[in-house]
mmCIF file of N, CA and C in Angstrom:
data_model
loop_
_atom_site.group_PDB
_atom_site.id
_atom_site.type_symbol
_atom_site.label_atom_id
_atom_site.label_comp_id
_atom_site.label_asym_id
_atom_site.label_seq_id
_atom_site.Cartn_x
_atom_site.Cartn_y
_atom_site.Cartn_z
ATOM 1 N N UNK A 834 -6.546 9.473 0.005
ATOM 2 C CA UNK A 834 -7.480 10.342 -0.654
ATOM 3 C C UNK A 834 -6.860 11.040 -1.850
ATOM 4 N N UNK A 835 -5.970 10.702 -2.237
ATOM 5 C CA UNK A 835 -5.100 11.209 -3.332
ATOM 6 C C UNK A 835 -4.386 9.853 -4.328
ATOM 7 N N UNK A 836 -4.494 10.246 -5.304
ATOM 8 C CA UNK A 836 -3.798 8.900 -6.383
ATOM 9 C C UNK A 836 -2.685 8.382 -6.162
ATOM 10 N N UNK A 837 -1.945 9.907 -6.218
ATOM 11 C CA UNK A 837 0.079 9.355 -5.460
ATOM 12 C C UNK A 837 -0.047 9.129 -4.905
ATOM 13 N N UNK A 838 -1.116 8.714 -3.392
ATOM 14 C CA UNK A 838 -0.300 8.568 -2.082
ATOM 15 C C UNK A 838 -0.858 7.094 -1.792
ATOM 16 N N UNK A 839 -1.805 6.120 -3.224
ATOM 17 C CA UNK A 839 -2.645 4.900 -2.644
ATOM 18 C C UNK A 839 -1.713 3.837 -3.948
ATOM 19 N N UNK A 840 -2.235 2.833 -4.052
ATOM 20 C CA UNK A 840 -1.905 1.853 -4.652
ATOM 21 C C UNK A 840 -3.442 0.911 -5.410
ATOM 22 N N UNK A 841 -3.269 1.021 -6.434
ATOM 23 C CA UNK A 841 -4.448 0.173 -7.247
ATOM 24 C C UNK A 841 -4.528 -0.765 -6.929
ATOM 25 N N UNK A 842 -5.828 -1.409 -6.526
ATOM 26 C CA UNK A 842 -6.062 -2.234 -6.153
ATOM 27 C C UNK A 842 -7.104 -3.246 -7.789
ATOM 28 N N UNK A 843 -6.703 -4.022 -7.797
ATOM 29 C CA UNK A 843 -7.098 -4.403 -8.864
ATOM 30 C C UNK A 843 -8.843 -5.304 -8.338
ATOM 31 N N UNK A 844 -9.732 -5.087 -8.778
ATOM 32 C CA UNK A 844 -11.243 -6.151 -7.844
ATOM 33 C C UNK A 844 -12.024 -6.433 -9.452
ATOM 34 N N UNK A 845 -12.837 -6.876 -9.287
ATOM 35 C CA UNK A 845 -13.983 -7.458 -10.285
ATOM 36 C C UNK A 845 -15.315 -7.225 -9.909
ATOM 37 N N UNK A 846 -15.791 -6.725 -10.913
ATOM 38 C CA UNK A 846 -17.676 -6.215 -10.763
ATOM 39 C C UNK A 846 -18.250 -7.364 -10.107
ATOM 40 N N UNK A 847 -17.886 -8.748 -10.834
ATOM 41 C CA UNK A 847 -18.975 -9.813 -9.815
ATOM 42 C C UNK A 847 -18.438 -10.459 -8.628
ATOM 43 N N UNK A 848 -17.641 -9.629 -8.713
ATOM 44 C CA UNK A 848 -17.100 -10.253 -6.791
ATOM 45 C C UNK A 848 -17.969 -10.049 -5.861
ATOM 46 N N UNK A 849 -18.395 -11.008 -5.138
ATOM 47 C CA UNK A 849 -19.530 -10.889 -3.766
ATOM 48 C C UNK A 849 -18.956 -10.077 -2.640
ATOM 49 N N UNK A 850 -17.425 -10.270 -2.423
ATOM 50 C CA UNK A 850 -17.019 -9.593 -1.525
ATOM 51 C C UNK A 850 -15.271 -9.010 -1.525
ATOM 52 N N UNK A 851 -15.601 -8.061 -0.711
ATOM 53 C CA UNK A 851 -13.773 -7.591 -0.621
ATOM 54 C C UNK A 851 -13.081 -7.793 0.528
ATOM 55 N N UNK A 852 -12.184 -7.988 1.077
ATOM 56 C CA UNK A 852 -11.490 -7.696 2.101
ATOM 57 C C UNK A 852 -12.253 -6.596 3.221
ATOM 58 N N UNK A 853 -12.460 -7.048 4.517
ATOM 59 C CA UNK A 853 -13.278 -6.203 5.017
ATOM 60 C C UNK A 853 -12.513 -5.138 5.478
ATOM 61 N N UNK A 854 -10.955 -4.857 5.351
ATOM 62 C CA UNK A 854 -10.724 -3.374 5.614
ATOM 63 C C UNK A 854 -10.785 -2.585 4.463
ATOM 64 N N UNK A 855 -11.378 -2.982 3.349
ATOM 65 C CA UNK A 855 -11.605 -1.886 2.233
ATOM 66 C C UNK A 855 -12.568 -1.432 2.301
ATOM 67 N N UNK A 856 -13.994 -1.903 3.317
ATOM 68 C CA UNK A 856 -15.000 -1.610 3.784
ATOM 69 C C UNK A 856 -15.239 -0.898 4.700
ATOM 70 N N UNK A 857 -14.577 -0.816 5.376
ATOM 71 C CA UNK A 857 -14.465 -0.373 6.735
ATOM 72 C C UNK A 857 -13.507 1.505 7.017
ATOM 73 N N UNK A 858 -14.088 2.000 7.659
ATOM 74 C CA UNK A 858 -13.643 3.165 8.268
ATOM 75 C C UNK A 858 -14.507 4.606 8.341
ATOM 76 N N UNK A 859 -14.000 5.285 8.216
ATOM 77 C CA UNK A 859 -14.884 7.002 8.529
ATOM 78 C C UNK A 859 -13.767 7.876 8.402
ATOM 79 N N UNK A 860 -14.037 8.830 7.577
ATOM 80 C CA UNK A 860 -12.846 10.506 7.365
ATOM 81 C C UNK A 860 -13.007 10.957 8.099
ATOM 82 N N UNK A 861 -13.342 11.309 9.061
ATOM 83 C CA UNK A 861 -13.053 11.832 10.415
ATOM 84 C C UNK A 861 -12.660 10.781 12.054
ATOM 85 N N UNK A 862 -12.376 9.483 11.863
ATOM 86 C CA UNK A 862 -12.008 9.068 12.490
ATOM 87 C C UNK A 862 -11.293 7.938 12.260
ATOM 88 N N UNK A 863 -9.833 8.060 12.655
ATOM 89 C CA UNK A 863 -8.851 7.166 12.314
ATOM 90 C C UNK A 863 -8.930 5.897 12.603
ATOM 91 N N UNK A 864 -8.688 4.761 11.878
ATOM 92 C CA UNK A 864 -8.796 3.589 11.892
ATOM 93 C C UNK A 864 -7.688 2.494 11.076
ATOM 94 N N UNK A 865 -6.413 1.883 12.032
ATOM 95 C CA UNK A 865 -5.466 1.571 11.144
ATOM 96 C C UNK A 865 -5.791 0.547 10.219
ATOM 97 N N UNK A 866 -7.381 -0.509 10.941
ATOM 98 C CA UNK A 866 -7.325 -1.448 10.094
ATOM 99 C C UNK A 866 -8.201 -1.185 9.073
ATOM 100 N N UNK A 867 -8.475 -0.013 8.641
ATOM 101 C CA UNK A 867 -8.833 0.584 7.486
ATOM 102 C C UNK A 867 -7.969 0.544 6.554
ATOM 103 N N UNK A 868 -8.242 -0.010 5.247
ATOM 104 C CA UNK A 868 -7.855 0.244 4.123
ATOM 105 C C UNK A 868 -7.064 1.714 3.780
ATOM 106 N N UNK A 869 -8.821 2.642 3.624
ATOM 107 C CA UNK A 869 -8.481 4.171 3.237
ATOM 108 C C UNK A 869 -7.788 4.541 4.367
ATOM 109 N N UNK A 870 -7.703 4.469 5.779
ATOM 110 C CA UNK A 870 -6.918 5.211 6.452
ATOM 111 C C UNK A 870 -5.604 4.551 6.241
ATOM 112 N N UNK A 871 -5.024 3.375 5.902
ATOM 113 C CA UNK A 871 -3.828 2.792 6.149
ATOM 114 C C UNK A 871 -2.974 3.374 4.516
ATOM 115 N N UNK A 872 -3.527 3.910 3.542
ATOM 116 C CA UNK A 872 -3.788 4.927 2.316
ATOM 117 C C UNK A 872 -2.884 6.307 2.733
ATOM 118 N N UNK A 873 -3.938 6.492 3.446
ATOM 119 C CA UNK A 873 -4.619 7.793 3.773
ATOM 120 C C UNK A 873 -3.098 8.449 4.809
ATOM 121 N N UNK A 874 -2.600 7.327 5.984
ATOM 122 C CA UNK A 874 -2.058 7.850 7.019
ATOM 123 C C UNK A 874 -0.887 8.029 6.194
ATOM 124 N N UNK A 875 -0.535 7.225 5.205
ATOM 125 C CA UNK A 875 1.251 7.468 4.361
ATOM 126 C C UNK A 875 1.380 8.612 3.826
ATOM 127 N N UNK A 876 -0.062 8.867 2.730
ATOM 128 C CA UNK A 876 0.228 9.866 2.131
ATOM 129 C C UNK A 876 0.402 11.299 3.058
ATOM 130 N N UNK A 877 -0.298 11.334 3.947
ATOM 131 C CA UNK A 877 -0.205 12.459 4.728
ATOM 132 C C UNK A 877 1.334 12.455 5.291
ATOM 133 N N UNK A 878 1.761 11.430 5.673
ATOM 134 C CA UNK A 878 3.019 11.450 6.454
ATOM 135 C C UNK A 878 4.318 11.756 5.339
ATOM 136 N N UNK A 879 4.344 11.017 4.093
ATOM 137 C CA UNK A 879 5.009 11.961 2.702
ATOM 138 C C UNK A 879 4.675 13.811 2.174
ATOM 139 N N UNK A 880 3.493 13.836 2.794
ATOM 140 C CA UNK A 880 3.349 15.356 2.411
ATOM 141 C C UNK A 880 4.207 16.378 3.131
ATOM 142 N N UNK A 881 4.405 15.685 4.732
ATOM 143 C CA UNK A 881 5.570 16.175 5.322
ATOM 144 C C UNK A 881 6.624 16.551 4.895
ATOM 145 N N UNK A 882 7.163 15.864 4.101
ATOM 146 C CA UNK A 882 8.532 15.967 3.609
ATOM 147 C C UNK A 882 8.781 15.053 2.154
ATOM 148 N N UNK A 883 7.742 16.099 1.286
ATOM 149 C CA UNK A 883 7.411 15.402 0.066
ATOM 150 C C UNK A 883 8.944 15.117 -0.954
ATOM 151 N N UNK A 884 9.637 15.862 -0.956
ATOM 152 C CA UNK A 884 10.569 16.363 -1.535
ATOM 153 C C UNK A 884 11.797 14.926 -1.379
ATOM 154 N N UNK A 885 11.667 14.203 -0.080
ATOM 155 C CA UNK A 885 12.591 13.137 0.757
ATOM 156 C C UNK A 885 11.575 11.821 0.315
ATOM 157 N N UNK A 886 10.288 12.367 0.653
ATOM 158 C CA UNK A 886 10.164 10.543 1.456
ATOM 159 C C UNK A 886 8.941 10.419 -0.547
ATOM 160 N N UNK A 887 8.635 11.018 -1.166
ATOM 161 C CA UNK A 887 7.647 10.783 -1.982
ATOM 162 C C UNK A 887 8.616 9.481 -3.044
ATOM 163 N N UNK A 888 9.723 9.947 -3.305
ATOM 164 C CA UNK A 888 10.272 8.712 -4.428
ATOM 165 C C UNK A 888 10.433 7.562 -3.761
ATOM 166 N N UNK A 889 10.669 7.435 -2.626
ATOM 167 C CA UNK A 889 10.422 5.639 -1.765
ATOM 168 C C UNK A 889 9.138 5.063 -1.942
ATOM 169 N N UNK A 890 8.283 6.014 -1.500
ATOM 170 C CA UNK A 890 6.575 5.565 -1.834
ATOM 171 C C UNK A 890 6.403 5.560 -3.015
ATOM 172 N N UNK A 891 6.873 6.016 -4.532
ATOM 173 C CA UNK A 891 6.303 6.171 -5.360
ATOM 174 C C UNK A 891 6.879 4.686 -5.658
ATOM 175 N N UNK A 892 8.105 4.550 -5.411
ATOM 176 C CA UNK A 892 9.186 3.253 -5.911
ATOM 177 C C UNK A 892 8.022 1.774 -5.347
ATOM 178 N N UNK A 893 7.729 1.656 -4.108
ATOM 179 C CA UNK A 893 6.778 0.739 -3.686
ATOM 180 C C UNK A 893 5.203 0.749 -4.287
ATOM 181 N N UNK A 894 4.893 2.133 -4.644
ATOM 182 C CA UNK A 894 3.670 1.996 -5.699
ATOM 183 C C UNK A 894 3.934 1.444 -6.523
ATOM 184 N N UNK A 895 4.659 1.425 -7.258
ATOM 185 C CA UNK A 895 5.066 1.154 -8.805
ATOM 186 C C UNK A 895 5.302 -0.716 -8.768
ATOM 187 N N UNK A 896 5.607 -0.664 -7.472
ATOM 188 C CA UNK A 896 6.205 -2.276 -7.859
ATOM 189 C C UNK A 896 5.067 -2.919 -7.103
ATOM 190 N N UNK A 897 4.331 -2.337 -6.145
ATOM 191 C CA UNK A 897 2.859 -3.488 -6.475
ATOM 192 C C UNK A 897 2.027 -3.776 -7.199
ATOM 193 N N UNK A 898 1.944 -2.000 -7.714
ATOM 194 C CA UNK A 898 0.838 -2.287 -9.152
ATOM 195 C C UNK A 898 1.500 -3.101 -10.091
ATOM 196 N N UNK A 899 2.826 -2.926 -10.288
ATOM 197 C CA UNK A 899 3.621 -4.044 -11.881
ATOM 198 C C UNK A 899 3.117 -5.299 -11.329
ATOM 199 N N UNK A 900 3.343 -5.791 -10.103
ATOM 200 C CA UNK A 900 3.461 -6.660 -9.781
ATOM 201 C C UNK A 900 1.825 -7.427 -10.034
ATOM 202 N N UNK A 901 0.661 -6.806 -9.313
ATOM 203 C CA UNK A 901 -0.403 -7.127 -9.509
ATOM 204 C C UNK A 901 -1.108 -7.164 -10.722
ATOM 205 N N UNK A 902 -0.583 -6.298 -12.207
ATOM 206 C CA UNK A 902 -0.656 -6.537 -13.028
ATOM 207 C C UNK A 902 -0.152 -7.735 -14.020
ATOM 208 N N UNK A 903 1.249 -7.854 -13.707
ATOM 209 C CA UNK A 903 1.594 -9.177 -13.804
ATOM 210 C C UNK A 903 0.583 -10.440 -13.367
ATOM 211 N N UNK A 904 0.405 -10.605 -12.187
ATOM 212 C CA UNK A 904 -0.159 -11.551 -12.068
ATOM 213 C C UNK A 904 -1.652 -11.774 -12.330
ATOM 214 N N UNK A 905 -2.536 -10.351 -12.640
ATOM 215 C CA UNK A 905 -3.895 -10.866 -13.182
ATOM 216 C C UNK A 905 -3.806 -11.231 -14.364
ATOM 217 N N UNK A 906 -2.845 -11.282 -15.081
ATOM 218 C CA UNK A 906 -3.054 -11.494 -16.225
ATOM 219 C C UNK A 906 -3.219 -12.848 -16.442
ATOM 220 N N UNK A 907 -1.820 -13.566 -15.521
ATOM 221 C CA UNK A 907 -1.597 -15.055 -14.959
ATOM 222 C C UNK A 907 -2.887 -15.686 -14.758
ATOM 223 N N UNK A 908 -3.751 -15.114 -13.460
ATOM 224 C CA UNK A 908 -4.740 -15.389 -12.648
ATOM 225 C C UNK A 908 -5.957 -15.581 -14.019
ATOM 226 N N UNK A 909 -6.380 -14.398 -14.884
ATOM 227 C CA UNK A 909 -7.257 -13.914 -15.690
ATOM 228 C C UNK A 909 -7.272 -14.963 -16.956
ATOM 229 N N UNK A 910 -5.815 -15.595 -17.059
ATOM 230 C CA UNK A 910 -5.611 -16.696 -18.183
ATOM 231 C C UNK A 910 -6.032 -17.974 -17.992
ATOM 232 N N UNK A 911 -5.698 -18.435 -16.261
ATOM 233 C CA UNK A 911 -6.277 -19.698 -15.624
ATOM 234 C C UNK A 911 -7.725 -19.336 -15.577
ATOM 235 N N UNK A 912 -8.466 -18.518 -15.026
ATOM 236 C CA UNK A 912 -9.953 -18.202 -14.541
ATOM 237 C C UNK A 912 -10.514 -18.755 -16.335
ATOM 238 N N UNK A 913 -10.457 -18.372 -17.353
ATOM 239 C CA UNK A 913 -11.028 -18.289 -18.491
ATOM 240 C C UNK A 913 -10.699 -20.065 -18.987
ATOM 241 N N UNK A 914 -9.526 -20.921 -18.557
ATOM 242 C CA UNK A 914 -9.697 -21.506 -18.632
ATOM 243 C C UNK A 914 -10.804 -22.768 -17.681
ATOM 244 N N UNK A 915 -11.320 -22.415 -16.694
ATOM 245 C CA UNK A 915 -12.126 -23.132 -16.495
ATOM 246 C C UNK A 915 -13.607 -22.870 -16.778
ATOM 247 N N UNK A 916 -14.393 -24.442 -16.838
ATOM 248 C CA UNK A 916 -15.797 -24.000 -17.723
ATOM 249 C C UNK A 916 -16.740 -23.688 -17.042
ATOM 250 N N UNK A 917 -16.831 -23.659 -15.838
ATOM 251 C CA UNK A 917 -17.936 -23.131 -15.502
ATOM 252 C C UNK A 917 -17.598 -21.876 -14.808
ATOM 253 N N UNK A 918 -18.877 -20.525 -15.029
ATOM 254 C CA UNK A 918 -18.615 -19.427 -15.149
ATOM 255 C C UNK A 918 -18.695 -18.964 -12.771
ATOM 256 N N UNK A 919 -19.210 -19.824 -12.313
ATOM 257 C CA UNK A 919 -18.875 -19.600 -11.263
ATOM 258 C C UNK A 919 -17.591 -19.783 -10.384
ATOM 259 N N UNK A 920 -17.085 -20.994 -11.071
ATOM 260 C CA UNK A 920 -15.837 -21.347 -10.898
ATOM 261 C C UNK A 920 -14.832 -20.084 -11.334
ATOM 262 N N UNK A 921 -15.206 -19.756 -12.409
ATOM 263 C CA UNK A 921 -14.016 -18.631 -13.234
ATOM 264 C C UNK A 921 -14.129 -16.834 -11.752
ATOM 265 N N UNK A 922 -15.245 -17.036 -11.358
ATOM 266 C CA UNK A 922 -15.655 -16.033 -10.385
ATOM 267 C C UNK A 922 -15.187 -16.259 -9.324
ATOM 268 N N UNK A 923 -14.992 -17.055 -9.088
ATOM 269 C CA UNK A 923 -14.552 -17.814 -7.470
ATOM 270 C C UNK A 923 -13.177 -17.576 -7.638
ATOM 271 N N UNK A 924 -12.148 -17.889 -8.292
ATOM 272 C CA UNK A 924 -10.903 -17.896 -8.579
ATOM 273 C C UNK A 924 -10.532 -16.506 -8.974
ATOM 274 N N UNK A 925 -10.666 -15.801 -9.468
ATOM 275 C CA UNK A 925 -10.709 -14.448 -9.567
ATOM 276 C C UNK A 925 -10.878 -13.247 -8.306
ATOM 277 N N UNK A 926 -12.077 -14.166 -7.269
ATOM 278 C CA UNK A 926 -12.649 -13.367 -6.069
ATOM 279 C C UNK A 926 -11.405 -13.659 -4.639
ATOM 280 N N UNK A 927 -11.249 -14.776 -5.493
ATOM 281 C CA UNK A 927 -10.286 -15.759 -4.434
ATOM 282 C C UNK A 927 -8.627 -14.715 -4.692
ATOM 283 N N UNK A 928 -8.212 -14.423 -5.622
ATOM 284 C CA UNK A 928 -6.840 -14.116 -6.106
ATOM 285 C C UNK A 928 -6.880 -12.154 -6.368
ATOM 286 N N UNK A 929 -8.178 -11.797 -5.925
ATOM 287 C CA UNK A 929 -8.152 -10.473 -6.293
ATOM 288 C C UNK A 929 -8.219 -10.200 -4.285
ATOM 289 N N UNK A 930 -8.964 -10.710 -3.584
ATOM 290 C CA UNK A 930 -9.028 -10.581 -2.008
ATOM 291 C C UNK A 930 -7.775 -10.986 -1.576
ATOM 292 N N UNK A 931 -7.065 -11.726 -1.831
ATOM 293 C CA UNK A 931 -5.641 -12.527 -1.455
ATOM 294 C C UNK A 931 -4.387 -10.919 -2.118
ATOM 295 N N UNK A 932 -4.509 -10.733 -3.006
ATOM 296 C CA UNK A 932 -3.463 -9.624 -3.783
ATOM 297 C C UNK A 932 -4.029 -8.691 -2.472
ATOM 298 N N UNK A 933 -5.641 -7.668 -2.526
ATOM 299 C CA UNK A 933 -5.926 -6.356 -1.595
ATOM 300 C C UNK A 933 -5.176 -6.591 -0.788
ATOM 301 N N UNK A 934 -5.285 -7.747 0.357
ATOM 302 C CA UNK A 934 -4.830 -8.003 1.287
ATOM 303 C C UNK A 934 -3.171 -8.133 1.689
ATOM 304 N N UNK A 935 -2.428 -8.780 0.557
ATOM 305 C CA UNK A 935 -1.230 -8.620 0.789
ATOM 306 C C UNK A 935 -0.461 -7.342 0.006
ATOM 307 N N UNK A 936 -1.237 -6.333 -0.682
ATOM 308 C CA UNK A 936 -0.808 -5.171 -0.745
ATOM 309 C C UNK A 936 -0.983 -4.074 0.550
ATOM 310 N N UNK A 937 -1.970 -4.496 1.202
ATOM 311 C CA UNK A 937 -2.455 -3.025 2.339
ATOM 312 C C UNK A 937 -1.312 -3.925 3.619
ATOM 313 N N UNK A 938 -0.801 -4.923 3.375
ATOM 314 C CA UNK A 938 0.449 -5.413 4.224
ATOM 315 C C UNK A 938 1.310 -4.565 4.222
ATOM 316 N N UNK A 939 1.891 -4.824 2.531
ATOM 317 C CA UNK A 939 2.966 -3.956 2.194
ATOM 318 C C UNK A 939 3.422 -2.823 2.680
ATOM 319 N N UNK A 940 1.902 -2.071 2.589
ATOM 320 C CA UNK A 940 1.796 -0.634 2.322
ATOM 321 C C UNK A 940 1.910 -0.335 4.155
ATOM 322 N N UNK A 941 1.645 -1.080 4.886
ATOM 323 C CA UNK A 941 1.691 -1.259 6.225
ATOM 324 C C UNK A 941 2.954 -1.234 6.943
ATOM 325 N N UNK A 942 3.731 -2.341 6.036
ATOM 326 C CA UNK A 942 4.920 -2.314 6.334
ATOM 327 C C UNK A 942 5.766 -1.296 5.898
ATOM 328 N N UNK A 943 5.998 -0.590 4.565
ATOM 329 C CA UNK A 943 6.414 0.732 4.398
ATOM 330 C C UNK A 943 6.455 1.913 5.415
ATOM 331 N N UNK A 944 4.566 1.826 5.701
ATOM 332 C CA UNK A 944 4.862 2.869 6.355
ATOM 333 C C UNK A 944 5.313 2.644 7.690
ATOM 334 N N UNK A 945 5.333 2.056 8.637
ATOM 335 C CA UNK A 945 5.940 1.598 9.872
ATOM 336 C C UNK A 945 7.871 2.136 9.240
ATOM 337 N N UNK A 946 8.199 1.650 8.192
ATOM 338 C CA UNK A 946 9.988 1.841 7.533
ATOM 339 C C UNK A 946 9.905 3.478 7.674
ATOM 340 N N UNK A 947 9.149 4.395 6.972
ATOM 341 C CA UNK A 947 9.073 5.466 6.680
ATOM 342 C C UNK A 947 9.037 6.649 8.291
ATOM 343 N N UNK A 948 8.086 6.188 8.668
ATOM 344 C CA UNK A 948 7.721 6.534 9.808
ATOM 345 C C UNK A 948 9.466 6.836 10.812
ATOM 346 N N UNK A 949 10.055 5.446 10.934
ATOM 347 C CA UNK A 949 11.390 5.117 11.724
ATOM 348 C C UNK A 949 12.342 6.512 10.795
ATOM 349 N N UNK A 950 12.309 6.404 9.302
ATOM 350 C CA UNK A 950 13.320 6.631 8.142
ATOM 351 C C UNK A 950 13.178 8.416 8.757
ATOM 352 N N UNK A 951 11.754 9.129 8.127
ATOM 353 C CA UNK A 951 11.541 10.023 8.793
ATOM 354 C C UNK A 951 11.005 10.661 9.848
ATOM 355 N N UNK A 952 12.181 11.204 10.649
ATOM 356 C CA UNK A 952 11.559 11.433 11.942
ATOM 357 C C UNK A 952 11.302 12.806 12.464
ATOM 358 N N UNK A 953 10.644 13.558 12.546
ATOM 359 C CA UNK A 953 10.657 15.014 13.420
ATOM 360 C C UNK A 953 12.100 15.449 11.963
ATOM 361 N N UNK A 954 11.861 15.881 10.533
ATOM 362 C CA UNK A 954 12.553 16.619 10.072
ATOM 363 C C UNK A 954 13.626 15.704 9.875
ATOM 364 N N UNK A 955 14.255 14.651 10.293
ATOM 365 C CA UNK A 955 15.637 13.823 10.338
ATOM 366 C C UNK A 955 15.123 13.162 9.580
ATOM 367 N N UNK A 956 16.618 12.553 8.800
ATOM 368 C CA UNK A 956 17.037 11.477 7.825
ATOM 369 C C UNK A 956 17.498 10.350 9.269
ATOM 370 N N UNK A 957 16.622 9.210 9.218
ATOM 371 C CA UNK A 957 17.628 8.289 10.128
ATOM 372 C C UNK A 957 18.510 7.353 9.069
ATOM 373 N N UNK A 958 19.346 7.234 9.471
ATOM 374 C CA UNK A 958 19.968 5.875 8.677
ATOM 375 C C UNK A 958 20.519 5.133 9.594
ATOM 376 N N UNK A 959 20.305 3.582 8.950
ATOM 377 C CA UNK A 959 20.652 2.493 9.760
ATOM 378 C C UNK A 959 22.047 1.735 8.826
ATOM 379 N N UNK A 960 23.190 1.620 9.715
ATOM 380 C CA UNK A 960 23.893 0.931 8.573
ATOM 381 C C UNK A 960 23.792 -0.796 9.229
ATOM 382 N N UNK A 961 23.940 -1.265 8.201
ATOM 383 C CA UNK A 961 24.107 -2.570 7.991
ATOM 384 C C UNK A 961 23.036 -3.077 9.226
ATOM 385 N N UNK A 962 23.715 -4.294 9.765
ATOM 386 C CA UNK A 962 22.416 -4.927 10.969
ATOM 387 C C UNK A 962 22.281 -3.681 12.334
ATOM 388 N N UNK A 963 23.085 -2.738 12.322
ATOM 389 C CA UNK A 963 22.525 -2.478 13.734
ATOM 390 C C UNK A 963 21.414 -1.667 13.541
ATOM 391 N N UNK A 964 21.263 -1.361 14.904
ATOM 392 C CA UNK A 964 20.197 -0.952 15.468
ATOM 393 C C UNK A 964 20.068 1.029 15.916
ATOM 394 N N UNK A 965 21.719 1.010 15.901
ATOM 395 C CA UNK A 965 21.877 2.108 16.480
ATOM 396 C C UNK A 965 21.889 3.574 15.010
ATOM 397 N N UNK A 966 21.097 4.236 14.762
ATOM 398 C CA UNK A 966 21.261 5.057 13.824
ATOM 399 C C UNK A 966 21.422 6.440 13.873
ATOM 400 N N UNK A 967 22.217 6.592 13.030
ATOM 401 C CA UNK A 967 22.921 7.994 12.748
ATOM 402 C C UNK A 967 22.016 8.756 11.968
ATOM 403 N N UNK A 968 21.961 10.300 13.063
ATOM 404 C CA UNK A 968 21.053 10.783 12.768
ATOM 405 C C UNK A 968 21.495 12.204 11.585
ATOM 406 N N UNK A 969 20.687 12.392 10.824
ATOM 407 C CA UNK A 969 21.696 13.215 9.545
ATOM 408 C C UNK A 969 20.598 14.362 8.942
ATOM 409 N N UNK A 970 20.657 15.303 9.126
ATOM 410 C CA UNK A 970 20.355 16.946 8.934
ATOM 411 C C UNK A 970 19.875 17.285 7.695
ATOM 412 N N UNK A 971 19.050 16.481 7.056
ATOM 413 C CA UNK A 971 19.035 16.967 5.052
ATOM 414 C C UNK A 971 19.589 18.076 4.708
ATOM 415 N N UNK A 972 20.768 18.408 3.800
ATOM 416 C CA UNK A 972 21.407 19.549 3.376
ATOM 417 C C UNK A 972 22.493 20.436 4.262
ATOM 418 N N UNK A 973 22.361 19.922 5.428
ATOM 419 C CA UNK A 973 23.498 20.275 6.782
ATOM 420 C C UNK A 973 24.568 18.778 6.905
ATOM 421 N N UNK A 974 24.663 18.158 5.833
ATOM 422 C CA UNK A 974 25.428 16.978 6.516
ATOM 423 C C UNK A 974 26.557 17.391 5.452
#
C-alpha cells in the first residue's frame, strides 16, 4: 500500500487478463497468494526496522524494475514486429503475465530471506553454507 514497499509491475490496457493473484484479496484479510498482500506483508515487516532491512528491499526493487524494463523494451520491439495486431497483444499479454508472476516470486522469496535475516530486533547472519547463525545485537556488537 505504499510505493517503497511494492515493485512495478509493468501490464497493458488491452490485456484480457492478469495473473489471478493481482486480482485477488481484501485489506482486512490476509491472503499470501495475494499479490497486494504478498506487497503489503514486506513492506510492513521493513517498517519494523526501517533503518536495517529498507536498503535490501529497496536493492531488490530496483533490480526487478531495471530488469523488467529492460526486457519490455526487448518484448515491445518483437510484439511491433509482428503483423497482425492480435498477435502483437497476445505476446505482450503472454510476456507481461509471465514477468507479474515471476516478480511476486521474487518478492516472495525475499521476504521469506528477510523474515529469517530479521528476527524479534536481531541481525541473523549466516556464514558461508551453514545453517547455524550467529546472532548479533545492531549497535551492541
Amino acid at each position: 500500500d505504499a510505493p517503497h514497499g511494492t515493485v512495478y509491475v509493468p501490464v497493458y490496457g488491452a490485456m484480457s487478463e492478469l495473473p489471478e493473484a493481482y486480482g485477488r484479496g481484501y485489506m482486512a484479510k490476509y491472503d499470501p497468494d495475494s499479490a497486494w498482500w504478498t506487497f503489503n506483508f514486506l513492506n510492513q515487516w521493513v517498517q519494523l526496522r526501517y533503518n536495517l532491512i529498507h536498503a535490501e528491499m529497496a536493492t531488490e526493487q530496483s533490480r526487478l524494475e531495471n530488469l523488467s524494463m529492460s526486457q519490455q523494451q526487448l518484448i515491445e520491439a518483437q510484439a511491433l514486429a509482428l503483423g497482425d495486431k492480435e498477435a502483437r497483444v497476445a505476446k505482450l499479454e503472454e510476456w507481461a503475465n509471465s514477468n507479474a508472476n515471476s516478480i511476486l516470486d521474487s518478492w516472495k522469496s525475499l521476504t521469506n530471506y528477510l523474515i529469517g535475516k530479521y528476527t524479534n530486533g536481531w541481525v541473523i547472519s549466516f556464514e558461508g553454507a551453514s545453517k547455524d547463525g550467529a546472532v548479533v545485537a545492531p549497535g551492541y556488537s
